[in-house]
mmCIF file of C-alpha atoms in Angstrom:
data_model
loop_
_atom_site.group_PDB
_atom_site.id
_atom_site.type_symbol
_atom_site.label_atom_id
_atom_site.label_comp_id
_atom_site.label_asym_id
_atom_site.label_seq_id
_atom_site.Cartn_x
_atom_site.Cartn_y
_atom_site.Cartn_z
ATOM 1 C CA MET A 1 37.274 88.870 -24.769
ATOM 2 C CA THR A 2 39.607 86.368 -25.310
ATOM 3 C CA VAL A 3 43.356 87.788 -26.519
ATOM 4 C CA THR A 4 45.222 85.414 -28.889
ATOM 5 C CA GLY A 5 48.410 85.337 -30.888
ATOM 6 C CA PRO A 6 49.154 83.111 -34.284
ATOM 7 C CA MET A 7 50.920 79.852 -34.105
ATOM 8 C CA SER A 8 52.771 77.785 -36.982
ATOM 9 C CA ALA A 9 54.058 75.172 -37.404
ATOM 10 C CA ALA A 10 56.938 75.534 -35.370
ATOM 11 C CA GLN A 11 55.064 77.024 -32.595
ATOM 12 C CA GLU A 12 57.462 75.739 -29.898
ATOM 13 C CA VAL A 13 59.875 78.112 -31.825
ATOM 14 C CA ARG A 14 58.277 81.274 -33.165
ATOM 15 C CA ASN A 15 56.911 83.744 -30.397
ATOM 16 C CA PRO A 16 53.498 85.425 -31.531
ATOM 17 C CA SER A 17 54.179 89.085 -32.919
ATOM 18 C CA PHE A 18 50.489 89.690 -33.098
ATOM 19 C CA TRP A 19 47.206 89.618 -30.755
ATOM 20 C CA TYR A 20 43.488 90.018 -31.370
ATOM 21 C CA GLY A 21 40.693 89.235 -29.744
ATOM 22 C CA LEU A 22 37.930 86.828 -30.649
ATOM 23 C CA PRO A 23 33.919 87.499 -29.865
ATOM 24 C CA VAL A 24 31.965 85.088 -27.707
ATOM 25 C CA GLY A 25 30.447 82.443 -30.109
ATOM 26 C CA TYR A 26 33.431 81.344 -32.063
ATOM 27 C CA MET A 27 35.285 78.061 -31.652
ATOM 28 C CA SER A 28 39.031 77.876 -32.478
ATOM 29 C CA LEU A 29 40.008 74.713 -34.531
ATOM 30 C CA ASP A 30 43.017 73.437 -33.483
ATOM 31 C CA LEU A 31 45.316 73.682 -36.107
ATOM 32 C CA HIS A 32 48.511 71.724 -34.591
ATOM 33 C CA PRO A 33 47.058 68.348 -32.996
ATOM 34 C CA SER A 34 49.371 66.465 -31.390
ATOM 35 C CA ALA A 35 50.105 62.702 -32.204
ATOM 36 C CA GLU A 36 48.122 62.008 -28.789
ATOM 37 C CA GLN A 37 45.625 63.661 -29.900
ATOM 38 C CA LEU A 38 45.416 62.118 -33.109
ATOM 39 C CA THR A 39 45.466 58.848 -31.601
ATOM 40 C CA GLU A 40 42.713 59.450 -29.036
ATOM 41 C CA LEU A 41 40.444 60.438 -31.983
ATOM 42 C CA ILE A 42 41.053 56.930 -33.804
ATOM 43 C CA ASN A 43 40.636 54.914 -30.645
ATOM 44 C CA GLN A 44 37.219 56.749 -30.337
ATOM 45 C CA LEU A 45 36.422 56.042 -33.901
ATOM 46 C CA ARG A 46 37.608 52.689 -33.351
ATOM 47 C CA GLY A 47 34.653 52.060 -31.126
ATOM 48 C CA LEU A 48 32.187 53.310 -32.539
ATOM 49 C CA PRO A 49 28.999 51.022 -34.023
ATOM 50 C CA GLU A 50 30.215 49.515 -37.315
ATOM 51 C CA GLN A 51 27.180 51.512 -39.053
ATOM 52 C CA VAL A 52 28.670 54.812 -38.460
ATOM 53 C CA GLN A 53 32.356 54.355 -38.565
ATOM 54 C CA GLU A 54 32.651 54.881 -42.106
ATOM 55 C CA GLU A 55 30.997 58.068 -41.766
ATOM 56 C CA ALA A 56 33.203 59.031 -38.976
ATOM 57 C CA ASP A 57 36.078 58.064 -40.586
ATOM 58 C CA ARG A 58 35.328 60.090 -44.171
ATOM 59 C CA ALA A 59 34.767 63.433 -41.083
ATOM 60 C CA LEU A 60 38.486 62.439 -40.251
ATOM 61 C CA ARG A 61 39.928 62.303 -42.967
ATOM 62 C CA LEU A 62 38.010 65.316 -44.172
ATOM 63 C CA TYR A 63 39.295 67.125 -40.793
ATOM 64 C CA ALA A 64 42.989 65.651 -41.829
ATOM 65 C CA GLY A 65 42.694 67.410 -45.416
ATOM 66 C CA ILE A 66 41.501 70.877 -44.119
ATOM 67 C CA ILE A 67 44.272 70.945 -41.568
ATOM 68 C CA ASN A 68 47.042 70.192 -43.666
ATOM 69 C CA GLN A 69 45.621 72.619 -46.149
ATOM 70 C CA LEU A 70 45.493 75.703 -43.870
ATOM 71 C CA ASN A 71 48.997 75.122 -42.278
ATOM 72 C CA ALA A 72 49.959 75.078 -46.005
ATOM 73 C CA ASN A 73 48.332 78.404 -46.822
ATOM 74 C CA ASN A 74 50.071 79.733 -43.549
ATOM 75 C CA VAL A 75 46.673 80.049 -41.474
ATOM 76 C CA GLN A 76 47.663 80.706 -37.726
ATOM 77 C CA GLU A 77 43.571 80.538 -36.728
ATOM 78 C CA CYS A 78 40.548 79.291 -38.046
ATOM 79 C CA ALA A 79 37.635 79.734 -35.984
ATOM 80 C CA LEU A 80 33.853 78.569 -36.652
ATOM 81 C CA GLY A 81 31.202 80.716 -35.844
ATOM 82 C CA LEU A 82 26.812 79.595 -35.468
ATOM 83 C CA HIS A 83 24.553 81.928 -35.220
ATOM 84 C CA PRO A 84 20.674 82.322 -35.613
ATOM 85 C CA ASP A 85 19.439 83.377 -39.158
ATOM 86 C CA ASP A 86 16.031 85.405 -39.824
ATOM 87 C CA ALA A 87 14.125 82.214 -40.505
ATOM 88 C CA GLY A 88 14.826 80.984 -37.078
ATOM 89 C CA GLY A 89 17.645 78.606 -38.015
ATOM 90 C CA LEU A 90 21.119 78.592 -37.654
ATOM 91 C CA THR A 91 23.852 79.535 -39.780
ATOM 92 C CA MET A 92 27.369 79.503 -39.644
ATOM 93 C CA SER A 93 30.811 82.215 -40.455
ATOM 94 C CA VAL A 94 34.058 80.888 -40.760
ATOM 95 C CA PHE A 95 36.904 83.304 -39.650
ATOM 96 C CA THR A 96 40.398 82.984 -40.149
ATOM 97 C CA VAL A 97 43.869 84.581 -39.811
ATOM 98 C CA SER A 98 46.552 84.278 -41.959
ATOM 99 C CA THR A 99 50.143 85.618 -42.646
ATOM 100 C CA LEU A 100 51.129 86.679 -46.619
ATOM 101 C CA ALA A 101 54.908 87.346 -47.300
ATOM 102 C CA THR A 102 56.027 90.128 -49.660
ATOM 103 C CA PRO A 103 58.612 90.460 -51.745
ATOM 104 C CA GLY A 104 59.837 93.615 -50.218
ATOM 105 C CA ASN A 105 57.678 96.530 -48.245
ATOM 106 C CA ALA A 106 54.259 95.283 -46.928
ATOM 107 C CA LYS A 107 52.869 98.836 -47.407
ATOM 108 C CA LEU A 108 53.391 99.056 -50.868
ATOM 109 C CA VAL A 109 52.018 95.866 -51.357
ATOM 110 C CA LEU A 110 49.007 96.593 -49.853
ATOM 111 C CA ALA A 111 48.521 99.796 -51.699
ATOM 112 C CA GLY A 112 48.818 97.545 -54.955
ATOM 113 C CA LEU A 113 46.696 95.389 -53.728
ATOM 114 C CA ALA A 114 43.944 98.059 -52.688
ATOM 115 C CA SER A 115 44.564 99.688 -55.880
ATOM 116 C CA SER A 116 43.750 96.216 -58.393
ATOM 117 C CA THR A 117 41.168 95.246 -56.199
ATOM 118 C CA THR A 118 39.245 99.234 -56.863
ATOM 119 C CA ASN A 119 39.064 98.446 -60.362
ATOM 120 C CA ASP A 120 37.411 94.973 -59.759
ATOM 121 C CA ARG A 121 33.221 96.051 -60.033
ATOM 122 C CA ALA A 122 32.342 93.055 -58.094
ATOM 123 C CA GLU A 123 34.664 94.211 -55.112
ATOM 124 C CA ASP A 124 33.991 96.697 -52.926
ATOM 125 C CA THR A 125 37.399 98.334 -51.428
ATOM 126 C CA ARG A 126 37.935 100.650 -48.942
ATOM 127 C CA PRO A 127 41.181 102.159 -47.083
ATOM 128 C CA LEU A 128 40.862 101.668 -42.955
ATOM 129 C CA VAL A 129 42.260 103.588 -40.157
ATOM 130 C CA LEU A 130 42.831 100.887 -36.911
ATOM 131 C CA PRO A 131 44.225 101.605 -33.880
ATOM 132 C CA CYS A 132 47.347 99.092 -35.236
ATOM 133 C CA GLY A 133 47.994 101.495 -38.459
ATOM 134 C CA LEU A 134 46.763 101.557 -41.953
ATOM 135 C CA GLY A 135 45.009 98.932 -43.417
ATOM 136 C CA TYR A 136 41.998 97.718 -45.984
ATOM 137 C CA LEU A 137 39.103 96.148 -46.251
ATOM 138 C CA SER A 138 37.466 94.207 -49.139
ATOM 139 C CA GLU A 139 34.454 92.451 -49.774
ATOM 140 C CA LYS A 140 32.384 90.430 -52.311
ATOM 141 C CA HIS A 141 30.163 87.361 -53.353
ATOM 142 C CA LEU A 142 31.314 84.269 -54.462
ATOM 143 C CA ALA A 143 30.331 81.305 -55.989
ATOM 144 C CA ALA A 144 30.256 78.099 -52.790
ATOM 145 C CA PRO A 145 32.647 75.044 -53.937
ATOM 146 C CA ARG A 146 30.495 71.956 -54.840
ATOM 147 C CA SER A 147 30.612 68.422 -54.961
ATOM 148 C CA SER A 148 31.964 66.602 -57.511
ATOM 149 C CA ARG A 149 32.601 63.250 -55.505
ATOM 150 C CA ARG A 150 29.240 63.803 -53.956
ATOM 151 C CA PRO A 151 26.820 65.687 -56.693
ATOM 152 C CA GLU A 152 23.611 64.623 -55.108
ATOM 153 C CA LEU A 153 25.033 67.235 -51.751
ATOM 154 C CA ASN A 154 24.882 70.177 -54.024
ATOM 155 C CA GLU A 155 21.325 70.895 -53.914
ATOM 156 C CA THR A 156 21.562 71.462 -50.263
ATOM 157 C CA LEU A 157 24.582 73.832 -50.035
ATOM 158 C CA PRO A 158 24.515 76.894 -50.555
ATOM 159 C CA ARG A 159 24.906 79.015 -53.879
ATOM 160 C CA HIS A 160 27.088 81.712 -52.753
ATOM 161 C CA LEU A 161 29.313 83.169 -50.105
ATOM 162 C CA TRP A 162 29.814 86.345 -48.384
ATOM 163 C CA GLN A 163 33.512 86.899 -48.455
ATOM 164 C CA GLY A 164 35.007 90.091 -45.842
ATOM 165 C CA ILE A 165 38.555 90.952 -46.272
ATOM 166 C CA VAL A 166 40.878 92.737 -43.598
ATOM 167 C CA ALA A 167 44.431 93.199 -44.582
ATOM 168 C CA VAL A 168 47.324 95.009 -42.676
ATOM 169 C CA PRO A 169 51.159 95.358 -42.909
ATOM 170 C CA ALA A 170 53.168 94.029 -40.342
ATOM 171 C CA PRO A 171 55.472 96.895 -38.815
ATOM 172 C CA SER A 172 58.777 94.967 -38.415
ATOM 173 C CA SER A 173 58.578 92.452 -41.446
ATOM 174 C CA ALA A 174 57.335 92.061 -44.655
ATOM 175 C CA GLU A 175 54.505 90.358 -44.092
ATOM 176 C CA LEU A 176 50.606 91.090 -44.543
ATOM 177 C CA ILE A 177 48.326 90.227 -41.856
ATOM 178 C CA VAL A 178 45.203 88.970 -43.339
ATOM 179 C CA LEU A 179 41.960 88.516 -41.511
ATOM 180 C CA GLN A 180 39.159 86.950 -43.537
ATOM 181 C CA MET A 181 35.264 86.317 -42.697
ATOM 182 C CA VAL A 182 33.123 84.046 -44.891
ATOM 183 C CA THR A 183 29.313 83.136 -44.569
ATOM 184 C CA PRO A 184 26.648 82.010 -46.894
ATOM 185 C CA HIS A 185 23.939 84.306 -44.449
ATOM 186 C CA LEU A 186 24.192 87.257 -47.896
ATOM 187 C CA GLY A 187 21.359 89.004 -45.618
ATOM 188 C CA GLY A 188 23.456 89.086 -42.830
ATOM 189 C CA ALA A 189 26.519 90.873 -44.540
ATOM 190 C CA ASP A 190 26.239 94.080 -42.653
ATOM 191 C CA ASP A 191 26.712 92.224 -39.156
ATOM 192 C CA TYR A 192 29.493 90.110 -40.421
ATOM 193 C CA ARG A 193 31.386 92.899 -41.917
ATOM 194 C CA ASN A 194 30.756 94.532 -38.283
ATOM 195 C CA ILE A 195 32.662 91.450 -36.349
ATOM 196 C CA LEU A 196 35.252 91.054 -38.842
ATOM 197 C CA LEU A 197 35.829 95.407 -38.126
ATOM 198 C CA GLY A 198 35.633 94.409 -34.388
ATOM 199 C CA ILE A 199 37.939 92.040 -34.221
ATOM 200 C CA ALA A 200 40.395 94.645 -36.641
ATOM 201 C CA ARG A 201 39.992 96.967 -34.304
ATOM 202 C CA THR A 202 41.493 94.687 -31.309
ATOM 203 C CA LEU A 203 44.658 93.765 -33.779
ATOM 204 C CA THR A 204 47.859 94.858 -31.651
ATOM 205 C CA PHE A 205 51.542 94.225 -32.410
ATOM 206 C CA THR A 206 52.494 94.742 -28.563
ATOM 207 C CA ASN A 207 52.204 91.901 -26.442
ATOM 208 C CA PRO A 208 48.795 93.140 -24.186
ATOM 209 C CA GLU A 209 50.545 91.391 -20.859
ATOM 210 C CA GLN A 210 53.934 93.657 -21.673
ATOM 211 C CA ALA A 211 51.685 96.533 -22.576
ATOM 212 C CA ALA A 212 50.847 97.157 -18.838
ATOM 213 C CA SER A 213 54.125 97.264 -17.399
ATOM 214 C CA ASP A 214 55.962 98.937 -20.435
ATOM 215 C CA GLY A 215 55.791 102.553 -20.209
ATOM 216 C CA THR A 216 57.011 103.034 -23.863
ATOM 217 C CA ALA A 217 53.775 100.914 -25.168
ATOM 218 C CA ALA A 218 51.448 102.960 -23.036
ATOM 219 C CA GLU A 219 49.835 104.450 -26.027
ATOM 220 C CA GLU A 220 49.326 101.331 -28.011
ATOM 221 C CA SER A 221 47.923 99.850 -24.416
ATOM 222 C CA GLU A 222 45.429 102.696 -24.585
ATOM 223 C CA ALA A 223 44.673 101.904 -28.406
ATOM 224 C CA LEU A 224 43.984 98.427 -27.420
ATOM 225 C CA THR A 225 41.380 99.753 -24.831
ATOM 226 C CA GLU A 226 39.432 101.963 -26.982
ATOM 227 C CA ALA A 227 39.421 98.727 -29.695
ATOM 228 C CA ALA A 228 38.013 96.073 -27.059
ATOM 229 C CA THR A 229 35.400 99.064 -26.101
ATOM 230 C CA THR A 230 34.363 99.319 -29.879
ATOM 231 C CA MET A 231 34.488 95.952 -30.233
ATOM 232 C CA ARG A 232 31.833 95.377 -27.533
ATOM 233 C CA ASN A 233 29.570 97.677 -29.398
ATOM 234 C CA ASP A 234 30.238 96.112 -32.516
ATOM 235 C CA PHE A 235 28.521 92.647 -31.098
ATOM 236 C CA GLY A 236 25.949 94.599 -29.078
#
């Protein structure tokens, strides 16, 4: 289990305020590439054969656009998973962690969100008791986005997505911590829900490195250990 924490655009100033585990098989995108990394990508692009440079340039611009959009929406983590499907091929999932600022008490906002989604017949919502506190899980099927620039690709793209969200109020701020899993593999919804819940059970607001030496954090440290065990069970 890899323990990680959120980063922001001012990652060198803001310290992580929560931590969680990612299962093996998920690769995190670099949401804050340095100027040196971007320069290296551009130099590599210039060294490609001329016939593939245009496609590579388009992929680089797409990556830059996605990074900008994720940062604009306070996404702290974006990880891609590649998994075998029932047909012997491969399917993928996208896991994100974001923070959502609320106007006041995050717990009251969470209760309001849970209440409003309960009335949505297309969305299944239920409360969660996690080692880090109370939260809620919602899941639904969404229409997959379509390409307007290259409509010929739409025939090869999935038509629907499964989306699972776990939201947990931060104890020391007015923020909600939002964990989201999205996949086009509708038949594997049970598995992806278990992965999402497994990650949610590792969520902690106590620095794991300090918990071992801080006697006042012993209970949360024990909860994190139990969550890690549950996570391994969820992931098989």
